[in-house]
CSV table of C-alpha atoms and ligand atoms in Angstrom, one decimal:
chain,number,residue,atom,x,y,z
A,1,MET,CA,10.8,-10.5,19.9
A,2,LYS,CA,8.2,-9.2,22.1
A,3,ILE,CA,4.8,-9.4,21.1
A,4,ILE,CA,2.4,-6.5,22.7
A,5,SER,CA,-1.4,-5.6,22.1
A,6,ASP,CA,-1.9,-3.0,24.8
A,7,ILE,CA,-0.9,0.3,24.0
A,8,GLN,CA,0.7,1.2,27.4
A,9,GLU,CA,2.4,-1.6,27.7
A,10,LEU,CA,3.7,-0.5,24.2
A,11,ARG,CA,4.7,2.4,25.2
A,12,ASP,CA,6.3,1.4,28.4
A,13,HIS,CA,8.8,-0.6,26.3
A,14,LEU,CA,9.6,2.0,24.0
A,15,ARG,CA,10.3,4.5,26.7
A,16,GLY,CA,13.5,6.4,25.7
A,17,GLN,CA,14.3,4.7,22.5
A,18,ASN,CA,13.8,7.5,19.9
A,19,ARG,CA,15.1,5.8,17.0
A,20,ALA,CA,12.6,3.2,16.4
A,21,SER,CA,11.5,2.4,12.9
A,22,PHE,CA,8.0,0.9,11.9
A,23,VAL,CA,6.6,-0.9,9.8
A,24,PRO,CA,2.7,-1.1,9.7
A,25,THR,CA,0.9,-4.0,8.1
A,26,MET,CA,-2.3,-6.2,8.4
A,27,GLY,CA,0.1,-9.8,8.5
A,28,ASN,CA,-0.4,-12.4,6.4
A,29,LEU,CA,3.2,-11.7,5.4
A,30,HIS,CA,5.3,-12.7,2.6
A,31,GLU,CA,8.7,-11.5,1.1
A,32,GLY,CA,7.2,-8.0,0.1
A,33,HIS,CA,6.2,-7.5,4.0
A,34,LEU,CA,9.9,-8.9,5.2
A,35,SER,CA,11.6,-6.8,2.6
A,36,LEU,CA,10.2,-3.6,4.2
A,37,MET,CA,11.4,-4.9,7.8
A,38,ARG,CA,14.9,-5.4,6.1
A,39,LEU,CA,14.9,-1.8,5.3
A,40,ALA,CA,13.4,-0.5,8.1
A,41,ARG,CA,16.1,-2.4,9.9
A,42,GLN,CA,18.7,0.3,8.0
A,43,HIS,CA,17.2,3.6,9.1
A,44,GLY,CA,16.3,2.5,12.6
A,45,ASP,CA,16.6,0.9,15.8
A,46,PRO,CA,14.7,-1.1,17.0
A,47,VAL,CA,12.4,-2.2,14.5
A,48,VAL,CA,8.7,-2.3,15.4
A,49,ALA,CA,6.3,-4.0,13.4
A,50,SER,CA,2.4,-3.8,13.4
A,51,ILE,CA,-0.7,-6.1,12.5
A,52,PHE,CA,-3.8,-5.2,12.5
A,53,VAL,CA,-6.7,-5.6,10.0
A,54,ASN,CA,-8.0,-2.2,9.9
A,55,ARG,CA,-11.8,-2.5,10.1
A,56,LEU,CA,-12.1,1.5,8.6
A,57,GLN,CA,-10.4,0.9,5.4
A,58,PHE,CA,-13.0,-2.0,4.3
A,59,GLY,CA,-15.8,-1.1,2.7
A,60,PRO,CA,-18.9,-2.8,3.4
A,61,ASN,CA,-19.2,-5.3,0.7
A,62,GLU,CA,-15.3,-5.9,1.1
A,63,ASP,CA,-13.1,-8.6,2.3
A,64,PHE,CA,-12.5,-7.8,6.2
A,65,ASP,CA,-14.3,-11.0,7.4
A,66,SER,CA,-12.6,-13.2,4.8
A,67,TYR,CA,-8.9,-11.5,4.9
A,68,PRO,CA,-6.0,-14.0,5.7
A,69,ARG,CA,-5.1,-13.7,9.6
A,70,THR,CA,-2.1,-15.9,9.9
A,71,MET,CA,-0.6,-14.6,13.2
A,72,GLN,CA,1.6,-17.8,14.0
A,73,ALA,CA,3.3,-18.1,11.2
A,74,ASP,CA,3.6,-14.1,10.7
A,75,ILE,CA,5.3,-14.3,14.2
A,76,GLU,CA,8.0,-16.9,13.1
A,77,LYS,CA,8.7,-14.6,9.8
A,78,LEU,CA,9.3,-11.6,11.9
A,79,GLU,CA,11.4,-13.8,14.6
A,80,LYS,CA,13.7,-14.7,11.9
A,81,GLU,CA,13.9,-10.9,10.6
A,82,GLY,CA,15.3,-9.9,14.1
A,83,VAL,CA,11.9,-7.4,14.8
A,84,TYR,CA,11.9,-5.9,18.3
A,85,ILE,CA,8.7,-5.8,18.5
A,86,LEU,CA,5.4,-7.0,17.3
A,87,PHE,CA,2.7,-4.6,17.9
A,88,ALA,CA,-0.9,-7.0,17.7
A,89,PRO,CA,-3.4,-4.7,19.0
A,90,THR,CA,-6.8,-6.4,19.1
A,91,GLU,CA,-9.9,-4.1,17.8
A,92,ARG,CA,-10.6,-3.3,21.8
A,93,ASP,CA,-7.1,-2.4,22.1
A,94,LEU,CA,-6.9,-0.1,19.1
A,95,TYR,CA,-10.5,1.5,18.9
A,96,PRO,CA,-11.8,1.2,23.0
A,97,GLN,CA,-13.9,3.7,21.6
A,98,PRO,CA,-15.8,3.9,18.1
A,99,GLN,CA,-13.0,5.9,16.1
A,100,GLU,CA,-15.0,9.1,15.5
A,101,TYR,CA,-12.3,11.3,14.8
A,102,ARG,CA,-10.7,10.7,11.7
A,103,VAL,CA,-8.5,11.7,9.2
A,104,ASP,CA,-9.7,13.3,6.0
A,105,PRO,CA,-7.3,13.6,3.1
A,106,PRO,CA,-7.7,16.0,0.4
A,107,GLN,CA,-9.8,15.0,-2.6
A,108,GLN,CA,-7.9,15.5,-5.0
A,109,LEU,CA,-5.5,12.6,-3.5
A,110,GLY,CA,-7.9,10.5,-1.6
A,111,ASP,CA,-11.0,10.5,-4.2
A,112,ILE,CA,-9.4,9.8,-7.3
A,113,LEU,CA,-7.7,6.0,-8.5
A,114,GLU,CA,-8.1,3.5,-5.9
A,115,GLY,CA,-10.2,6.1,-3.6
A,116,GLU,CA,-12.7,6.4,-6.4
A,117,PHE,CA,-13.4,2.9,-6.6
A,118,ARG,CA,-13.0,2.5,-2.6
A,119,PRO,CA,-14.9,5.2,-1.1
A,120,GLY,CA,-13.9,6.1,2.5
A,121,PHE,CA,-10.6,3.6,1.9
A,122,PHE,CA,-7.7,6.7,2.4
A,123,LYS,CA,-9.7,8.2,5.4
A,124,GLY,CA,-9.8,4.9,7.2
A,125,VAL,CA,-5.6,4.3,6.1
A,126,CYS,CA,-4.6,7.5,7.4
A,127,THR,CA,-6.5,7.6,10.7
A,128,VAL,CA,-5.1,3.8,11.7
A,129,VAL,CA,-1.6,5.2,10.6
A,130,LEU,CA,-1.8,8.4,12.3
A,131,LYS,CA,-3.2,6.3,15.5
A,132,LEU,CA,0.0,3.7,14.8
A,133,PHE,CA,2.3,6.3,14.7
A,134,SER,CA,0.9,7.7,18.0
A,135,CYS,CA,1.6,4.4,19.7
A,136,VAL,CA,4.7,3.8,18.5
A,137,GLN,CA,6.1,7.2,18.0
A,138,PRO,CA,8.7,6.0,15.5
A,139,LYS,CA,11.3,8.1,13.9
A,140,VAL,CA,10.9,6.2,10.5
A,141,ALA,CA,8.1,4.5,9.0
A,142,VAL,CA,8.4,2.1,5.8
A,143,PHE,CA,5.5,1.8,3.6
A,144,GLY,CA,5.7,-0.1,-0.1
A,145,LYS,CA,5.4,1.5,-3.4
A,146,LYS,CA,3.4,-1.4,-4.0
A,147,ASP,CA,0.6,0.7,-2.7
A,148,TYR,CA,2.0,3.7,-4.4
A,149,GLN,CA,-1.0,6.2,-3.9
A,150,GLN,CA,-1.4,5.0,-0.4
A,151,LEU,CA,2.5,5.8,0.1
A,152,MET,CA,2.0,9.2,-1.6
A,153,ILE,CA,-1.3,10.1,0.8
A,154,ILE,CA,0.6,9.0,4.2
A,155,ARG,CA,3.8,11.0,3.2
A,156,GLN,CA,1.2,14.3,2.5
A,157,MET,CA,-0.1,13.8,6.1
A,158,ALA,CA,3.0,13.2,8.0
A,159,LYS,CA,4.3,17.0,6.0
A,160,GLN,CA,1.0,18.5,6.7
A,161,PHE,CA,0.7,17.4,10.3
A,162,ALA,CA,4.3,17.8,10.9
A,163,LEU,CA,4.6,14.7,12.3
A,164,PRO,CA,8.4,13.8,13.6
A,165,VAL,CA,8.3,10.6,11.2
A,166,GLU,CA,10.4,10.5,8.1
A,167,ILE,CA,8.6,8.2,5.6
A,168,ILE,CA,10.8,5.6,3.8
A,169,PRO,CA,9.4,3.9,0.5
A,170,GLY,CA,10.2,0.2,-0.3
A,171,GLU,CA,10.2,-1.3,-3.7
A,172,THR,CA,7.5,-3.5,-5.1
A,173,ILE,CA,8.7,-7.6,-4.5
A,174,ARG,CA,7.3,-9.6,-7.5
A,175,ALA,CA,7.0,-13.4,-7.9
A,176,GLU,CA,9.1,-14.5,-10.6
A,177,ASP,CA,6.8,-14.5,-13.5
A,178,GLY,CA,6.3,-10.7,-12.3
A,179,LEU,CA,3.4,-11.0,-10.2
A,180,ALA,CA,3.5,-8.2,-7.0
A,181,LEU,CA,3.2,-10.4,-4.4
A,182,SER,CA,0.1,-9.5,-2.3
A,183,SER,CA,-1.5,-11.2,0.9
A,184,ARG,CA,-4.8,-11.4,-1.9
A,185,ASN,CA,-3.0,-13.4,-4.4
A,186,GLY,CA,-4.2,-16.1,-2.1
A,187,TYR,CA,-7.7,-16.1,-3.4
A,188,LEU,CA,-6.6,-16.6,-6.8
A,189,SER,CA,-7.5,-20.1,-8.4
A,190,ALA,CA,-4.5,-21.9,-9.9
A,191,LYS,CA,-5.8,-20.8,-13.8
A,192,GLU,CA,-6.3,-17.2,-12.4
A,193,ARG,CA,-2.9,-17.5,-11.1
A,194,THR,CA,-1.2,-18.1,-14.1
A,195,GLU,CA,-3.3,-15.2,-15.8
A,196,ALA,CA,-2.3,-12.6,-13.1
A,197,PRO,CA,0.9,-11.6,-14.4
A,198,GLU,CA,-0.5,-10.1,-17.4
A,199,LEU,CA,-1.5,-7.0,-15.2
A,200,LEU,CA,2.3,-6.4,-15.3
A,201,LYS,CA,2.8,-7.2,-18.8
A,202,ALA,CA,-0.4,-4.7,-19.5
A,203,LEU,CA,2.0,-1.7,-17.7
A,204,LYS,CA,4.9,-2.6,-19.3
A,205,GLU,CA,3.5,-2.3,-22.5
A,206,VAL,CA,1.8,0.7,-21.5
A,207,ARG,CA,5.2,2.1,-20.7
A,208,GLN,CA,6.5,0.9,-23.9
A,209,ARG,CA,3.6,2.8,-25.9
A,210,VAL,CA,3.9,6.1,-24.0
A,211,LEU,CA,8.0,5.9,-24.3
A,212,ASP,CA,7.8,5.1,-28.2
A,213,LEU,CA,5.3,8.1,-28.4
A,214,ASN,CA,6.0,10.7,-30.7
A,215,VAL,CA,5.0,14.1,-28.4
A,216,ARG,CA,3.3,15.2,-32.0
A,217,ASP,CA,1.4,12.3,-32.2
A,218,ALA,CA,-2.1,12.7,-32.6
A,219,ILE,CA,-2.7,9.6,-30.3
A,220,SER,CA,-3.2,10.7,-26.6
A,221,LEU,CA,-2.3,9.1,-23.1
A,222,SER,CA,-6.2,8.5,-22.6
A,223,LYS,CA,-6.5,6.4,-25.6
A,224,ILE,CA,-3.4,4.2,-24.7
A,225,GLU,CA,-5.0,3.7,-21.3
A,226,GLN,CA,-8.5,2.7,-23.1
A,227,ALA,CA,-6.9,0.7,-25.2
A,228,ALA,CA,-5.3,-1.3,-22.3
A,229,VAL,CA,-7.9,-1.5,-20.0
A,230,ALA,CA,-9.8,-3.1,-23.5
A,231,SER,CA,-7.2,-5.5,-23.9
A,232,LEU,CA,-7.2,-6.6,-20.2
A,233,ALA,CA,-11.3,-7.1,-20.7
A,234,GLY,CA,-11.1,-9.1,-23.6
A,235,ARG,CA,-8.6,-11.7,-21.9
A,236,GLY,CA,-11.6,-11.7,-19.3
A,237,TRP,CA,-10.5,-9.1,-16.4
A,238,GLN,CA,-12.7,-6.6,-15.1
A,239,PRO,CA,-10.2,-3.4,-14.9
A,240,ASP,CA,-11.1,-0.7,-12.6
A,241,TYR,CA,-8.6,2.0,-14.5
A,242,ILE,CA,-5.1,2.1,-16.1
A,243,ALA,CA,-3.9,5.4,-15.3
A,244,ILE,CA,-1.0,7.1,-16.9
A,245,ARG,CA,-0.2,9.6,-14.0
A,246,GLN,CA,2.6,12.2,-12.8
A,247,GLN,CA,4.6,10.8,-10.1
A,248,CYS,CA,4.4,14.1,-8.3
A,249,ASP,CA,0.7,14.7,-7.4
A,250,LEU,CA,-0.8,12.0,-9.0
A,251,ALA,CA,-2.6,14.3,-11.4
A,252,PRO,CA,-3.0,13.2,-14.9
A,253,ALA,CA,-0.4,13.2,-17.2
A,254,SER,CA,-0.4,15.4,-20.5
A,255,ASN,CA,1.8,15.3,-23.3
A,256,GLU,CA,3.5,18.4,-22.2
A,257,ASN,CA,4.5,16.2,-18.8
A,258,LEU,CA,6.1,13.8,-21.4
A,259,GLU,CA,7.8,16.3,-23.5
A,260,ALA,CA,9.1,17.8,-20.3
A,261,GLY,CA,10.7,14.7,-19.5
A,262,GLU,CA,8.5,14.7,-16.2
A,263,PRO,CA,8.6,11.2,-13.8
A,264,LEU,CA,5.4,9.6,-14.9
A,265,VAL,CA,3.6,6.8,-13.2
A,266,ILE,CA,1.1,4.0,-14.5
A,267,LEU,CA,-1.1,2.5,-12.0
A,268,THR,CA,-3.9,-0.1,-12.1
A,269,ALA,CA,-6.4,-2.0,-10.7
A,270,ALA,CA,-8.2,-4.8,-11.9
A,271,LYS,CA,-10.5,-7.8,-10.6
A,272,LEU,CA,-9.9,-11.6,-11.9
A,273,GLY,CA,-12.6,-13.4,-10.9
A,274,LYS,CA,-13.6,-12.4,-7.4
A,275,THR,CA,-10.2,-11.4,-6.3
A,276,ARG,CA,-8.7,-7.5,-6.9
A,277,LEU,CA,-5.4,-7.1,-7.8
A,278,ILE,CA,-3.2,-3.5,-7.9
A,279,ASP,CA,0.1,-2.5,-9.3
A,280,ASN,CA,2.0,0.0,-10.9
A,281,LEU,CA,5.0,0.7,-12.8
A,282,GLU,CA,7.2,3.9,-12.7
A,283,ILE,CA,8.1,5.9,-15.7
B,1,AMP,P1,-0.6,-4.7,4.0
B,1,AMP,O1,-0.3,-5.6,4.9
B,1,AMP,O2,-1.2,-5.1,2.2
B,1,AMP,O3,-1.4,-3.6,4.5
B,1,AMP,O4,0.5,-4.0,3.4
B,1,AMP,C1,1.7,-3.8,4.6
B,1,AMP,C2,2.7,-3.0,3.8
B,1,AMP,O5,3.6,-3.6,2.9
B,1,AMP,C3,2.3,-1.9,2.9
B,1,AMP,O6,3.2,-0.4,3.0
B,1,AMP,C4,2.5,-2.2,1.4
B,1,AMP,O7,2.8,-1.3,0.5
B,1,AMP,C5,3.9,-3.3,1.6
B,1,AMP,N1,3.8,-4.3,0.7
B,1,AMP,C6,2.6,-5.3,0.2
B,1,AMP,N2,3.1,-5.9,-0.8
B,1,AMP,C7,4.4,-5.8,-1.2
B,1,AMP,C8,5.6,-6.0,-1.8
B,1,AMP,N3,4.7,-7.0,-3.2
B,1,AMP,N4,6.4,-5.2,-2.1
B,1,AMP,C9,6.7,-4.6,-1.2
B,1,AMP,N5,6.0,-4.0,-0.4
B,1,AMP,C10,4.7,-4.5,-0.6
């Protein structure tokens, strides 16, 4: 595997390759990331991964400085997956000047859910992803459904800018007890780690209640959301949201959507101690 930090050197190595498939990450790689590398291999060749902890997408009180950086272990994992190039730029490589041009996703997608609780997050994500696409020029790029809203926003960005890249979704990989793998799981204490699977349980309970719902029942979807938030809070979590949304545009779901059998998704973010976890479940 070639490890490259310089944009020009990356371009030199990829010259003439028009089927590259790309998996951007922030490192501290786990099985979720590695599943995306395997998916990338099915859709293109060579596979290019990137590791870059992107300052632009972190808020001032977020964990940019403490975000786990485990480059040597990551390199070994990527080598085992047959990744051809690891693009691991420094901040000076990727942002030699302050990145003043940014990509601002539309409010109705970028300022809801994660965007409401992490202002500017998706602006930072879109900006770095567009720049990484410009560096790698992949034919396909793979993103995890674990970050459901991010996947949707990147897809829309690629569509609206007519980027010549196909966005492929990867399923969420979970620990045996159901907790979605995440680099931030490492922040959990042993006690919190045993509690953490309750987040998926809450999503499953919401899904069951939605499926059991008789659409003519007086109970609304927002009542189900509120009950789930209260139940997690009662267990000591600090939930930011549990939201039942339409899969197509993440707009709030209504009983009419339910009646029409439209695909829905339940998204959540909640803090356990100091660790903020996100997850989602499709209906
Ligand atoms: P990150 O390093 O957290 O920026 O994630 C890099 C990519 O891996 C993103 O497309 C994520 O959605 C994806 N990802 C993170 N966790 C998982 C997981 N548990 N299963 C599948 N994909 C994941």
